[in-house]
PDB file of C-alpha atoms in Angstrom:
ATOM      1  CA  MET A   1     -80.879 134.252-186.787  1.00 69.00           C
ATOM      2  CA  ASN A   2     -81.790 134.794-183.138  1.00 83.00           C
ATOM      3  CA  GLU A   3     -85.269 133.485-183.920  1.00 90.00           C
ATOM      4  CA  ILE A   4     -83.748 130.299-185.341  1.00 92.00           C
ATOM      5  CA  ILE A   5     -81.486 129.866-182.307  1.00 91.00           C
ATOM      6  CA  ASN A   6     -84.448 130.294-179.965  1.00 94.00           C
ATOM      7  CA  LEU A   7     -86.537 127.884-182.036  1.00 95.00           C
ATOM      8  CA  SER A   8     -83.776 125.274-181.998  1.00 94.00           C
ATOM      9  CA  LYS A   9     -83.504 125.564-178.210  1.00 93.00           C
ATOM     10  CA  LYS A  10     -87.269 125.127-177.910  1.00 95.00           C
ATOM     11  CA  ARG A  11     -87.256 122.079-180.187  1.00 96.00           C
ATOM     12  CA  PHE A  12     -84.299 120.516-178.374  1.00 91.00           C
ATOM     13  CA  THR A  13     -86.077 120.950-175.050  1.00 93.00           C
ATOM     14  CA  LYS A  14     -89.239 119.388-176.451  1.00 95.00           C
ATOM     15  CA  TYR A  15     -87.800 116.456-178.385  1.00 95.00           C
ATOM     16  CA  CYS A  16     -84.301 115.782-177.040  1.00 93.00           C
ATOM     17  CA  GLU A  17     -84.295 116.550-173.316  1.00 90.00           C
ATOM     18  CA  ASP A  18     -84.479 113.361-171.231  1.00 91.00           C
ATOM     19  CA  ASN A  19     -84.746 111.379-174.474  1.00 94.00           C
ATOM     20  CA  THR A  20     -82.547 108.306-174.071  1.00 95.00           C
ATOM     21  CA  THR A  21     -83.041 107.261-177.704  1.00 94.00           C
ATOM     22  CA  PHE A  22     -81.721 110.617-178.892  1.00 95.00           C
ATOM     23  CA  GLU A  23     -78.782 110.496-176.475  1.00 95.00           C
ATOM     24  CA  GLU A  24     -77.890 106.988-177.623  1.00 95.00           C
ATOM     25  CA  SER A  25     -77.974 108.034-181.282  1.00 95.00           C
ATOM     26  CA  ILE A  26     -75.751 111.064-180.609  1.00 96.00           C
ATOM     27  CA  ASN A  27     -73.269 108.983-178.621  1.00 95.00           C
ATOM     28  CA  ARG A  28     -73.266 106.334-181.338  1.00 95.00           C
ATOM     29  CA  MET A  29     -72.517 108.978-183.947  1.00 96.00           C
ATOM     30  CA  ILE A  30     -69.710 110.512-181.869  1.00 96.00           C
ATOM     31  CA  ASN A  31     -68.178 107.083-181.245  1.00 95.00           C
ATOM     32  CA  HIS A  32     -68.352 106.276-184.956  1.00 95.00           C
ATOM     33  CA  TYR A  33     -66.480 109.396-186.019  1.00 95.00           C
ATOM     34  CA  PHE A  34     -64.076 109.200-183.088  1.00 96.00           C
ATOM     35  CA  LEU A  35     -63.124 105.782-184.414  1.00 94.00           C
ATOM     36  CA  GLN A  36     -62.466 107.177-187.909  1.00 93.00           C
ATOM     37  CA  LEU A  37     -60.371 110.086-186.644  1.00 95.00           C
ATOM     38  CA  GLY A  38     -58.637 107.988-184.016  1.00 94.00           C
ATOM     39  CA  ASN A  39     -57.619 105.481-186.649  1.00 93.00           C
ATOM     40  CA  ARG A  40     -56.342 108.208-188.993  1.00 93.00           C
ATOM     41  CA  THR A  41     -54.274 109.833-186.227  1.00 94.00           C
ATOM     42  CA  ASN A  42     -52.936 106.471-184.990  1.00 91.00           C
ATOM     43  CA  ILE A  43     -54.027 107.027-181.395  1.00 91.00           C
ATOM     44  CA  LEU A  44     -55.908 103.715-181.203  1.00 87.00           C
ATOM     45  CA  GLN A  45     -52.955 101.464-181.981  1.00 84.00           C
ATOM     46  CA  GLU A  46     -50.527 100.124-179.419  1.00 82.00           C
ATOM     47  CA  ARG A  47     -47.108 101.738-179.652  1.00 84.00           C
ATOM     48  CA  GLU A  48     -43.713 101.792-178.044  1.00 86.00           C
ATOM     49  CA  PHE A  49     -42.083 104.970-176.741  1.00 87.00           C
ATOM     50  CA  ASN A  50     -38.447 105.994-176.599  1.00 89.00           C
ATOM     51  CA  ASN A  51     -38.804 107.578-173.172  1.00 91.00           C
ATOM     52  CA  GLU A  52     -41.327 108.609-170.510  1.00 92.00           C
ATOM     53  CA  VAL A  53     -41.520 112.203-171.755  1.00 92.00           C
ATOM     54  CA  GLU A  54     -42.620 111.027-175.201  1.00 91.00           C
ATOM     55  CA  GLU A  55     -45.155 108.656-173.670  1.00 91.00           C
ATOM     56  CA  GLN A  56     -46.626 111.341-171.414  1.00 94.00           C
ATOM     57  CA  LYS A  57     -46.904 113.794-174.309  1.00 94.00           C
ATOM     58  CA  PHE A  58     -48.773 111.197-176.350  1.00 94.00           C
ATOM     59  CA  LYS A  59     -51.178 110.446-173.475  1.00 93.00           C
ATOM     60  CA  ASN A  60     -51.825 114.147-172.878  1.00 95.00           C
ATOM     61  CA  ASN A  61     -52.664 114.641-176.553  1.00 95.00           C
ATOM     62  CA  VAL A  62     -55.019 111.652-176.546  1.00 95.00           C
ATOM     63  CA  LYS A  63     -56.760 112.952-173.440  1.00 96.00           C
ATOM     64  CA  ARG A  64     -57.227 116.356-175.049  1.00 97.00           C
ATOM     65  CA  PHE A  65     -58.501 114.688-178.213  1.00 97.00           C
ATOM     66  CA  GLU A  66     -61.044 112.704-176.174  1.00 96.00           C
ATOM     67  CA  THR A  67     -62.160 115.865-174.358  1.00 97.00           C
ATOM     68  CA  LEU A  68     -62.416 118.284-177.274  1.00 97.00           C
ATOM     69  CA  PHE A  69     -63.944 116.085-179.963  1.00 97.00           C
ATOM     70  CA  PRO A  70     -67.352 115.297-178.357  1.00 97.00           C
ATOM     71  CA  ALA A  71     -67.974 118.997-177.663  1.00 96.00           C
ATOM     72  CA  ALA A  72     -66.960 119.933-181.212  1.00 97.00           C
ATOM     73  CA  ALA A  73     -69.166 117.200-182.682  1.00 97.00           C
ATOM     74  CA  LYS A  74     -72.223 118.316-180.696  1.00 96.00           C
ATOM     75  CA  ASN A  75     -71.688 121.909-181.823  1.00 96.00           C
ATOM     76  CA  ALA A  76     -71.445 120.842-185.471  1.00 96.00           C
ATOM     77  CA  PHE A  77     -74.663 118.852-185.031  1.00 96.00           C
ATOM     78  CA  LEU A  78     -76.420 121.873-183.540  1.00 96.00           C
ATOM     79  CA  LYS A  79     -75.209 124.170-186.336  1.00 95.00           C
ATOM     80  CA  GLY A  80     -76.566 121.744-188.904  1.00 94.00           C
ATOM     81  CA  TYR A  81     -79.843 121.584-186.994  1.00 96.00           C
ATOM     82  CA  GLN A  82     -80.125 125.380-187.016  1.00 95.00           C
ATOM     83  CA  LEU A  83     -79.141 125.574-190.681  1.00 94.00           C
ATOM     84  CA  CYS A  84     -81.980 123.227-191.625  1.00 94.00           C
ATOM     85  CA  LEU A  85     -84.512 125.196-189.569  1.00 95.00           C
ATOM     86  CA  GLU A  86     -83.367 128.386-191.264  1.00 94.00           C
ATOM     87  CA  PHE A  87     -83.791 126.713-194.664  1.00 93.00           C
ATOM     88  CA  ILE A  88     -87.240 125.277-193.872  1.00 94.00           C
ATOM     89  CA  HIS A  89     -88.597 128.557-192.503  1.00 93.00           C
ATOM     90  CA  HIS A  90     -87.142 130.738-195.256  1.00 91.00           C
ATOM     91  CA  PRO A  91     -89.920 132.506-197.220  1.00 90.00           C
ATOM     92  CA  GLU A  92     -88.625 131.109-200.518  1.00 90.00           C
ATOM     93  CA  THR A  93     -88.591 127.490-199.336  1.00 90.00           C
ATOM     94  CA  GLN A  94     -91.673 125.546-200.375  1.00 90.00           C
ATOM     95  CA  ILE A  95     -91.877 121.932-199.176  1.00 92.00           C
ATOM     96  CA  PRO A  96     -95.106 120.131-200.145  1.00 93.00           C
ATOM     97  CA  ASP A  97     -96.838 118.312-197.296  1.00 93.00           C
ATOM     98  CA  THR A  98     -96.469 115.002-199.149  1.00 93.00           C
ATOM     99  CA  LEU A  99     -92.689 115.149-198.723  1.00 93.00           C
ATOM    100  CA  TYR A 100     -93.025 115.171-194.944  1.00 94.00           C
ATOM    101  CA  THR A 101     -94.566 111.693-195.142  1.00 94.00           C
ATOM    102  CA  ASP A 102     -92.033 110.383-197.682  1.00 94.00           C
ATOM    103  CA  PRO A 103     -89.442 108.291-195.775  1.00 92.00           C
ATOM    104  CA  ASN A 104     -86.800 108.896-198.435  1.00 90.00           C
ATOM    105  CA  PHE A 105     -87.065 112.675-198.771  1.00 91.00           C
ATOM    106  CA  ILE A 106     -85.054 113.288-195.606  1.00 88.00           C
ATOM    107  CA  LYS A 107     -82.021 111.919-197.452  1.00 84.00           C
ATOM    108  CA  ASP A 108     -82.344 114.832-199.902  1.00 86.00           C
ATOM    109  CA  ILE A 109     -81.941 117.440-197.153  1.00 88.00           C
ATOM    110  CA  PRO A 110     -78.102 117.554-197.358  1.00 85.00           C
ATOM    111  CA  PHE A 111     -78.316 118.092-201.130  1.00 84.00           C
ATOM    112  CA  ALA A 112     -80.907 120.859-200.680  1.00 86.00           C
ATOM    113  CA  LEU A 113     -78.853 122.647-198.023  1.00 87.00           C
ATOM    114  CA  ALA A 114     -75.639 122.423-200.015  1.00 82.00           C
ATOM    115  CA  ASN A 115     -77.339 123.925-203.063  1.00 82.00           C
ATOM    116  CA  ALA A 116     -79.116 126.640-201.074  1.00 82.00           C
ATOM    117  CA  SER A 117     -75.948 128.052-199.522  1.00 80.00           C
ATOM    118  CA  GLU A 118     -73.471 130.317-201.286  1.00 77.00           C
ATOM    119  CA  PHE A 119     -70.723 129.281-198.852  1.00 79.00           C
ATOM    120  CA  GLU A 120     -69.040 125.958-198.165  1.00 84.00           C
ATOM    121  CA  LEU A 121     -70.829 124.104-195.368  1.00 85.00           C
ATOM    122  CA  TYR A 122     -67.640 123.703-193.353  1.00 85.00           C
ATOM    123  CA  GLU A 123     -67.273 127.481-193.146  1.00 87.00           C
ATOM    124  CA  ILE A 124     -70.880 127.916-191.986  1.00 88.00           C
ATOM    125  CA  ILE A 125     -70.797 125.331-189.206  1.00 90.00           C
ATOM    126  CA  ARG A 126     -67.543 126.453-187.579  1.00 90.00           C
ATOM    127  CA  THR A 127     -67.850 127.332-183.903  1.00 92.00           C
ATOM    128  CA  ASP A 128     -65.316 128.069-181.178  1.00 94.00           C
ATOM    129  CA  GLU A 129     -65.507 124.409-180.136  1.00 95.00           C
ATOM    130  CA  THR A 130     -64.997 122.962-183.610  1.00 95.00           C
ATOM    131  CA  GLN A 131     -62.228 125.461-184.320  1.00 95.00           C
ATOM    132  CA  GLU A 132     -60.398 124.649-181.074  1.00 97.00           C
ATOM    133  CA  PHE A 133     -60.467 120.939-181.824  1.00 97.00           C
ATOM    134  CA  CYS A 134     -59.458 121.376-185.469  1.00 96.00           C
ATOM    135  CA  VAL A 135     -56.515 123.654-184.657  1.00 96.00           C
ATOM    136  CA  PHE A 136     -55.303 121.189-182.026  1.00 97.00           C
ATOM    137  CA  ALA A 137     -55.738 118.152-184.295  1.00 97.00           C
ATOM    138  CA  VAL A 138     -54.074 119.707-187.354  1.00 96.00           C
ATOM    139  CA  ARG A 139     -51.084 120.886-185.316  1.00 96.00           C
ATOM    140  CA  THR A 140     -50.715 117.565-183.540  1.00 96.00           C
ATOM    141  CA  TYR A 141     -51.523 114.950-186.188  1.00 95.00           C
ATOM    142  CA  GLU A 142     -50.248 115.020-189.746  1.00 92.00           C
ATOM    143  CA  GLY A 143     -52.656 114.744-192.680  1.00 91.00           C
ATOM    144  CA  VAL A 144     -55.882 114.772-190.658  1.00 94.00           C
ATOM    145  CA  HIS A 145     -57.412 118.024-191.977  1.00 93.00           C
ATOM    146  CA  PRO A 146     -59.355 116.645-195.016  1.00 91.00           C
ATOM    147  CA  LEU A 147     -61.023 113.977-192.883  1.00 92.00           C
ATOM    148  CA  LEU A 148     -61.809 116.556-190.191  1.00 93.00           C
ATOM    149  CA  GLU A 149     -63.741 118.694-192.660  1.00 91.00           C
ATOM    150  CA  GLN A 150     -65.633 115.701-193.970  1.00 90.00           C
ATOM    151  CA  VAL A 151     -66.513 114.420-190.513  1.00 93.00           C
ATOM    152  CA  PHE A 152     -67.875 117.731-189.249  1.00 94.00           C
ATOM    153  CA  CYS A 153     -69.907 118.226-192.431  1.00 91.00           C
ATOM    154  CA  GLU A 154     -71.412 114.747-192.043  1.00 92.00           C
ATOM    155  CA  ILE A 155     -72.277 115.497-188.429  1.00 95.00           C
ATOM    156  CA  ALA A 156     -73.857 118.826-189.403  1.00 94.00           C
ATOM    157  CA  PHE A 157     -75.978 117.109-192.047  1.00 92.00           C
ATOM    158  CA  ALA A 158     -77.083 114.595-189.403  1.00 94.00           C
ATOM    159  CA  GLY A 159     -78.226 117.553-187.313  1.00 95.00           C
ATOM    160  CA  ALA A 160     -80.101 118.905-190.336  1.00 94.00           C
ATOM    161  CA  GLU A 161     -81.915 115.596-190.823  1.00 94.00           C
ATOM    162  CA  CYS A 162     -82.846 115.626-187.143  1.00 96.00           C
ATOM    163  CA  ALA A 163     -84.292 119.130-187.500  1.00 96.00           C
ATOM    164  CA  PHE A 164     -86.393 118.040-190.479  1.00 95.00           C
ATOM    165  CA  GLU A 165     -87.703 115.077-188.483  1.00 96.00           C
ATOM    166  CA  HIS A 166     -88.704 117.407-185.643  1.00 97.00           C
ATOM    167  CA  GLU A 167     -90.399 119.732-188.141  1.00 96.00           C
ATOM    168  CA  ARG A 168     -92.401 116.759-189.404  1.00 96.00           C
ATOM    169  CA  LEU A 169     -93.496 115.972-185.850  1.00 96.00           C
ATOM    170  CA  GLU A 170     -94.453 119.610-185.276  1.00 96.00           C
ATOM    171  CA  LYS A 171     -96.666 119.516-188.354  1.00 95.00           C
ATOM    172  CA  GLY A 172     -98.317 116.299-187.185  1.00 96.00           C
ATOM    173  CA  PHE A 173     -97.342 114.174-190.179  1.00 95.00           C
ATOM    174  CA  GLU A 174     -96.565 110.459-189.975  1.00 93.00           C
ATOM    175  CA  LEU A 175     -94.171 108.637-192.262  1.00 92.00           C
ATOM    176  CA  GLU A 176     -95.721 106.276-194.771  1.00 90.00           C
ATOM    177  CA  LYS A 177     -95.613 102.692-193.569  1.00 90.00           C
ATOM    178  CA  GLY A 178     -93.838 100.273-195.866  1.00 92.00           C
ATOM    179  CA  GLU A 179     -93.286  96.568-196.323  1.00 95.00           C
ATOM    180  CA  ILE A 180     -90.461  94.670-194.665  1.00 97.00           C
ATOM    181  CA  THR A 181     -88.669  91.511-195.707  1.00 98.00           C
ATOM    182  CA  SER A 182     -89.587  88.194-194.127  1.00 96.00           C
ATOM    183  CA  LEU A 183     -86.002  87.209-193.328  1.00 97.00           C
ATOM    184  CA  THR A 184     -84.167  90.221-191.857  1.00 98.00           C
ATOM    185  CA  LYS A 185     -87.233  92.480-191.357  1.00 97.00           C
ATOM    186  CA  ALA A 186     -85.535  95.232-193.381  1.00 97.00           C
ATOM    187  CA  SER A 187     -87.604  97.924-195.111  1.00 96.00           C
ATOM    188  CA  VAL A 188     -87.920  97.401-198.853  1.00 96.00           C
ATOM    189  CA  ASP A 189     -89.134 100.895-199.798  1.00 94.00           C
ATOM    190  CA  ARG A 190     -86.506 103.065-198.135  1.00 93.00           C
ATOM    191  CA  LEU A 191     -82.840 103.421-197.293  1.00 92.00           C
ATOM    192  CA  PHE A 192     -81.905 102.372-193.774  1.00 94.00           C
ATOM    193  CA  ALA A 193     -78.883 103.318-191.702  1.00 93.00           C
ATOM    194  CA  ILE A 194     -76.131 100.812-191.005  1.00 96.00           C
ATOM    195  CA  THR A 195     -73.673 103.367-189.611  1.00 94.00           C
ATOM    196  CA  PRO A 196     -73.779 107.188-189.659  1.00 92.00           C
ATOM    197  CA  SER A 197     -71.865 107.018-192.963  1.00 91.00           C
ATOM    198  CA  ILE A 198     -73.388 103.946-194.602  1.00 93.00           C
ATOM    199  CA  ASN A 199     -76.929 103.128-195.729  1.00 93.00           C
ATOM    200  CA  GLY A 200     -78.419  99.827-196.791  1.00 96.00           C
ATOM    201  CA  VAL A 201     -81.059  99.097-199.418  1.00 96.00           C
ATOM    202  CA  VAL A 202     -82.793  95.807-200.208  1.00 98.00           C
ATOM    203  CA  VAL A 203     -82.338  94.762-203.849  1.00 97.00           C
ATOM    204  CA  HIS A 204     -83.749  91.219-203.634  1.00 98.00           C
ATOM    205  CA  ALA A 205     -85.808  89.387-201.036  1.00 98.00           C
ATOM    206  CA  GLU A 206     -87.150  85.845-200.710  1.00 96.00           C
ATOM    207  CA  GLU A 207     -88.147  83.806-197.679  1.00 96.00           C
ATOM    208  CA  HIS A 208     -84.672  82.379-197.106  1.00 96.00           C
ATOM    209  CA  CYS A 209     -82.474  84.689-199.173  1.00 98.00           C
ATOM    210  CA  GLU A 210     -81.869  88.435-199.327  1.00 98.00           C
ATOM    211  CA  ILE A 211     -79.432  90.742-201.065  1.00 98.00           C
ATOM    212  CA  TRP A 212     -78.569  94.200-199.772  1.00 98.00           C
ATOM    213  CA  ASN A 213     -76.424  96.914-201.263  1.00 96.00           C
ATOM    214  CA  LEU A 214     -74.479  99.035-198.790  1.00 96.00           C
ATOM    215  CA  ASN A 215     -73.909 102.586-200.043  1.00 92.00           C
ATOM    216  CA  TRP A 216     -72.213 105.742-198.820  1.00 91.00           C
ATOM    217  CA  ASN A 217     -75.108 107.856-197.599  1.00 84.00           C
ATOM    218  CA  SER A 218     -76.134 111.230-198.947  1.00 71.00           C
ATOM    219  CA  LYS A 219     -74.410 113.096-196.102  1.00 71.00           C
ATOM    220  CA  VAL A 220     -71.128 111.788-197.485  1.00 70.00           C
ATOM    221  CA  THR A 221     -71.783 111.813-201.230  1.00 73.00           C
ATOM    222  CA  ILE A 222     -74.336 114.569-201.762  1.00 69.00           C
ATOM    223  CA  ASP A 223     -74.526 114.273-205.549  1.00 69.00           C
ATOM    224  CA  ASP A 224     -74.749 110.471-205.701  1.00 73.00           C
ATOM    225  CA  PRO A 225     -76.505 108.457-202.965  1.00 65.00           C
ATOM    226  CA  PHE A 226     -75.653 105.132-204.612  1.00 76.00           C
ATOM    227  CA  ILE A 227     -71.872 104.834-204.494  1.00 88.00           C
ATOM    228  CA  GLU A 228     -71.718 101.212-203.458  1.00 91.00           C
ATOM    229  CA  VAL A 229     -69.508  99.973-200.636  1.00 93.00           C
ATOM    230  CA  ALA A 230     -70.483  96.315-200.619  1.00 95.00           C
ATOM    231  CA  GLU A 231     -73.029  93.730-201.683  1.00 97.00           C
ATOM    232  CA  VAL A 232     -74.362  91.538-198.895  1.00 98.00           C
ATOM    233  CA  THR A 233     -76.137  88.228-199.437  1.00 98.00           C
ATOM    234  CA  PHE A 234     -78.068  86.580-196.612  1.00 98.00           C
ATOM    235  CA  ILE A 235     -78.733  82.841-196.959  1.00 97.00           C
ATOM    236  CA  HIS A 236     -80.886  81.268-194.260  1.00 97.00           C
ATOM    237  CA  GLN A 237     -81.022  77.541-193.662  1.00 95.00           C
ATOM    238  CA  THR A 238     -83.113  75.925-190.933  1.00 95.00           C
ATOM    239  CA  LYS A 239     -81.614  72.913-189.202  1.00 94.00           C
ATOM    240  CA  ASP A 240     -84.136  70.692-191.024  1.00 95.00           C
ATOM    241  CA  MET A 241     -83.024  72.108-194.375  1.00 95.00           C
ATOM    242  CA  ILE A 242     -79.364  71.576-193.490  1.00 95.00           C
ATOM    243  CA  GLN A 243     -79.982  68.016-192.313  1.00 94.00           C
ATOM    244  CA  LYS A 244     -81.847  67.218-195.537  1.00 94.00           C
ATOM    245  CA  ASN A 245     -79.033  68.712-197.642  1.00 94.00           C
ATOM    246  CA  ILE A 246     -76.535  66.496-195.838  1.00 94.00           C
ATOM    247  CA  GLU A 247     -78.737  63.421-196.236  1.00 93.00           C
ATOM    248  CA  ASP A 248     -79.139  64.244-199.950  1.00 94.00           C
ATOM    249  CA  GLY A 249     -75.361  64.423-200.324  1.00 94.00           C
ATOM    250  CA  VAL A 250     -75.078  68.166-201.062  1.00 95.00           C
ATOM    251  CA  LEU A 251     -71.294  68.579-201.072  1.00 96.00           C
ATOM    252  CA  TYR A 252     -71.091  72.068-199.495  1.00 93.00           C
ATOM    253  CA  TYR A 253     -73.068  71.099-196.400  1.00 92.00           C
ATOM    254  CA  SER A 254     -71.555  67.629-196.206  1.00 92.00           C
ATOM    255  CA  ILE A 255     -68.091  69.183-195.906  1.00 94.00           C
ATOM    256  CA  LEU A 256     -69.254  72.049-193.683  1.00 90.00           C
ATOM    257  CA  TYR A 257     -70.773  69.703-191.105  1.00 92.00           C
ATOM    258  CA  LEU A 258     -68.367  66.809-191.631  1.00 90.00           C
ATOM    259  CA  ASP A 259     -67.680  66.264-187.912  1.00 89.00           C
ATOM    260  CA  THR A 260     -71.021  67.509-186.553  1.00 90.00           C
ATOM    261  CA  PRO A 261     -73.706  65.040-185.431  1.00 90.00           C
ATOM    262  CA  LEU A 262     -77.022  65.745-187.167  1.00 88.00           C
ATOM    263  CA  HIS A 263     -78.868  66.347-183.893  1.00 88.00           C
ATOM    264  CA  GLU A 264     -76.424  69.143-182.944  1.00 90.00           C
ATOM    265  CA  ILE A 265     -77.000  71.186-186.104  1.00 93.00           C
ATOM    266  CA  GLN A 266     -78.710  74.552-185.577  1.00 93.00           C
ATOM    267  CA  ASP A 267     -80.361  77.084-187.881  1.00 95.00           C
ATOM    268  CA  ARG A 268     -77.756  79.010-189.868  1.00 95.00           C
ATOM    269  CA  LEU A 269     -77.713  82.516-191.378  1.00 97.00           C
ATOM    270  CA  GLU A 270     -74.834  82.808-193.795  1.00 96.00           C
ATOM    271  CA  ILE A 271     -73.839  86.425-194.475  1.00 98.00           C
ATOM    272  CA  ARG A 272     -71.683  86.790-197.571  1.00 97.00           C
ATOM    273  CA  VAL A 273     -70.064  90.214-197.994  1.00 97.00           C
ATOM    274  CA  LYS A 274     -68.415  91.300-201.227  1.00 96.00           C
ATOM    275  CA  LEU A 275     -66.544  94.587-200.797  1.00 94.00           C
ATOM    276  CA  ASN A 276     -66.210  96.947-203.744  1.00 90.00           C
ATOM    277  CA  SER A 277     -63.189  98.984-204.734  1.00 82.00           C
ATOM    278  CA  ASP A 278     -62.745 102.519-203.409  1.00 77.00           C
ATOM    279  CA  PHE A 279     -63.377 103.976-206.877  1.00 75.00           C
ATOM    280  CA  GLY A 280     -65.595 107.047-206.508  1.00 77.00           C
ATOM    281  CA  ALA A 281     -65.645 106.722-202.716  1.00 82.00           C
ATOM    282  CA  PRO A 282     -65.364 109.904-200.623  1.00 83.00           C
ATOM    283  CA  ARG A 283     -62.569 108.351-198.574  1.00 84.00           C
ATOM    284  CA  PRO A 284     -60.596 105.084-198.509  1.00 84.00           C
ATOM    285  CA  MET A 285     -62.363 102.388-196.541  1.00 86.00           C
ATOM    286  CA  GLU A 286     -60.035 101.471-193.679  1.00 88.00           C
ATOM    287  CA  GLN A 287     -60.210  98.022-192.070  1.00 90.00           C
ATOM    288  CA  VAL A 288     -61.381  99.509-188.779  1.00 91.00           C
ATOM    289  CA  GLU A 289     -64.411 101.029-190.545  1.00 92.00           C
ATOM    290  CA  ILE A 290     -65.138  97.802-192.431  1.00 93.00           C
ATOM    291  CA  GLU A 291     -65.216  95.881-189.151  1.00 94.00           C
ATOM    292  CA  TYR A 292     -67.454  98.547-187.608  1.00 94.00           C
ATOM    293  CA  ILE A 293     -69.902  98.318-190.532  1.00 95.00           C
ATOM    294  CA  LEU A 294     -70.061  94.527-190.361  1.00 96.00           C
ATOM    295  CA  ASN A 295     -70.601  94.536-186.594  1.00 96.00           C
ATOM    296  CA  GLU A 296     -73.375  97.138-186.874  1.00 96.00           C
ATOM    297  CA  MET A 297     -75.045  95.199-189.691  1.00 97.00           C
ATOM    298  CA  ILE A 298     -74.984  91.947-187.726  1.00 97.00           C
ATOM    299  CA  GLY A 299     -76.340  93.731-184.659  1.00 96.00           C
ATOM    300  CA  LYS A 300     -79.150  95.273-186.725  1.00 97.00           C
ATOM    301  CA  VAL A 301     -80.230  91.904-188.122  1.00 97.00           C
ATOM    302  CA  HIS A 302     -80.008  90.339-184.673  1.00 97.00           C
ATOM    303  CA  LEU A 303     -82.312  92.981-183.148  1.00 95.00           C
ATOM    304  CA  GLN A 304     -84.784  93.196-186.032  1.00 96.00           C
ATOM    305  CA  ALA A 305     -85.125  89.519-186.890  1.00 95.00           C
ATOM    306  CA  GLN A 306     -84.335  88.061-183.449  1.00 94.00           C
ATOM    307  CA  ILE A 307     -81.761  85.739-184.991  1.00 94.00           C
ATOM    308  CA  PRO A 308     -79.130  84.651-182.442  1.00 94.00           C
ATOM    309  CA  ILE A 309     -75.690  86.021-183.290  1.00 95.00           C
ATOM    310  CA  GLU A 310     -74.152  82.606-182.635  1.00 94.00           C
ATOM    311  CA  ASN A 311     -76.216  81.270-185.563  1.00 94.00           C
ATOM    312  CA  MET A 312     -74.735  83.821-187.989  1.00 96.00           C
ATOM    313  CA  ILE A 313     -71.721  83.008-190.130  1.00 95.00           C
ATOM    314  CA  LEU A 314     -69.875  85.920-191.765  1.00 96.00           C
ATOM    315  CA  ILE A 315     -67.979  85.260-194.984  1.00 94.00           C
ATOM    316  CA  GLN A 316     -66.037  88.250-196.326  1.00 92.00           C
ATOM    317  CA  ARG A 317     -64.767  88.237-199.896  1.00 82.00           C
TER     318      ARG A 317
END
């Protein structure tokens, strides 16, 4: 195990030190899970207190939560990273070179690790830092323990995926290049991350229309990577198309732009989101997570396709 620890330190120095992209991804992941736990423990909502002592106790607990969780999350990530390295370099592990170039194989890593271990992942990834945070959180906030276990396992699997990516780089392999859609510039041959817990996949693509499925990712639902969260339809209309629809008397656009002069109409990307039930989901989808997913999705499309956010219209069903 010391060899694995030393190797992980070497890899972190090589690929993560002074790497702003890596730091941003780690911070994004921590913020994502902080939001989930913060919502479950009700520390994000405004509240009234009976007295100053109660208020100060609450603030002290929140401060400790904010201090302990990032350290615990980083330790869980590192344990997952080391676990993957141990798995990859085990004499009995045989990974064909072709899988290092397959963009979708990395999503199978959590499944492989879970099957390779005789112990529950949560027991393997426990450290002093994760234990300190968990003991504090369980004693302070009622009903948080199941989500805690899930969150730290997801973070550990993220670390494992990172380790596999670094192994690919060490071996000098490049991921296969795939096609992207013309509208949102999303990959059609692979899953893509929306949040650390949610993946997207393109199921239909035309020049002005796309349909995505949003699924819980394999770090969350190891045995089934296609438990659907939502179906998203993108409908793009240029200002010329909208103006023509209005001139042709198309009712939807005539009503939509009833009080808008034709020359003020801009291109429009309509994003229609149909949320599914929580049946089969690893956890109930809280409103705070739904809003986070939608914001991340809009931001992704904005960056990839260079579509102004002010031209996007979100319709949630």
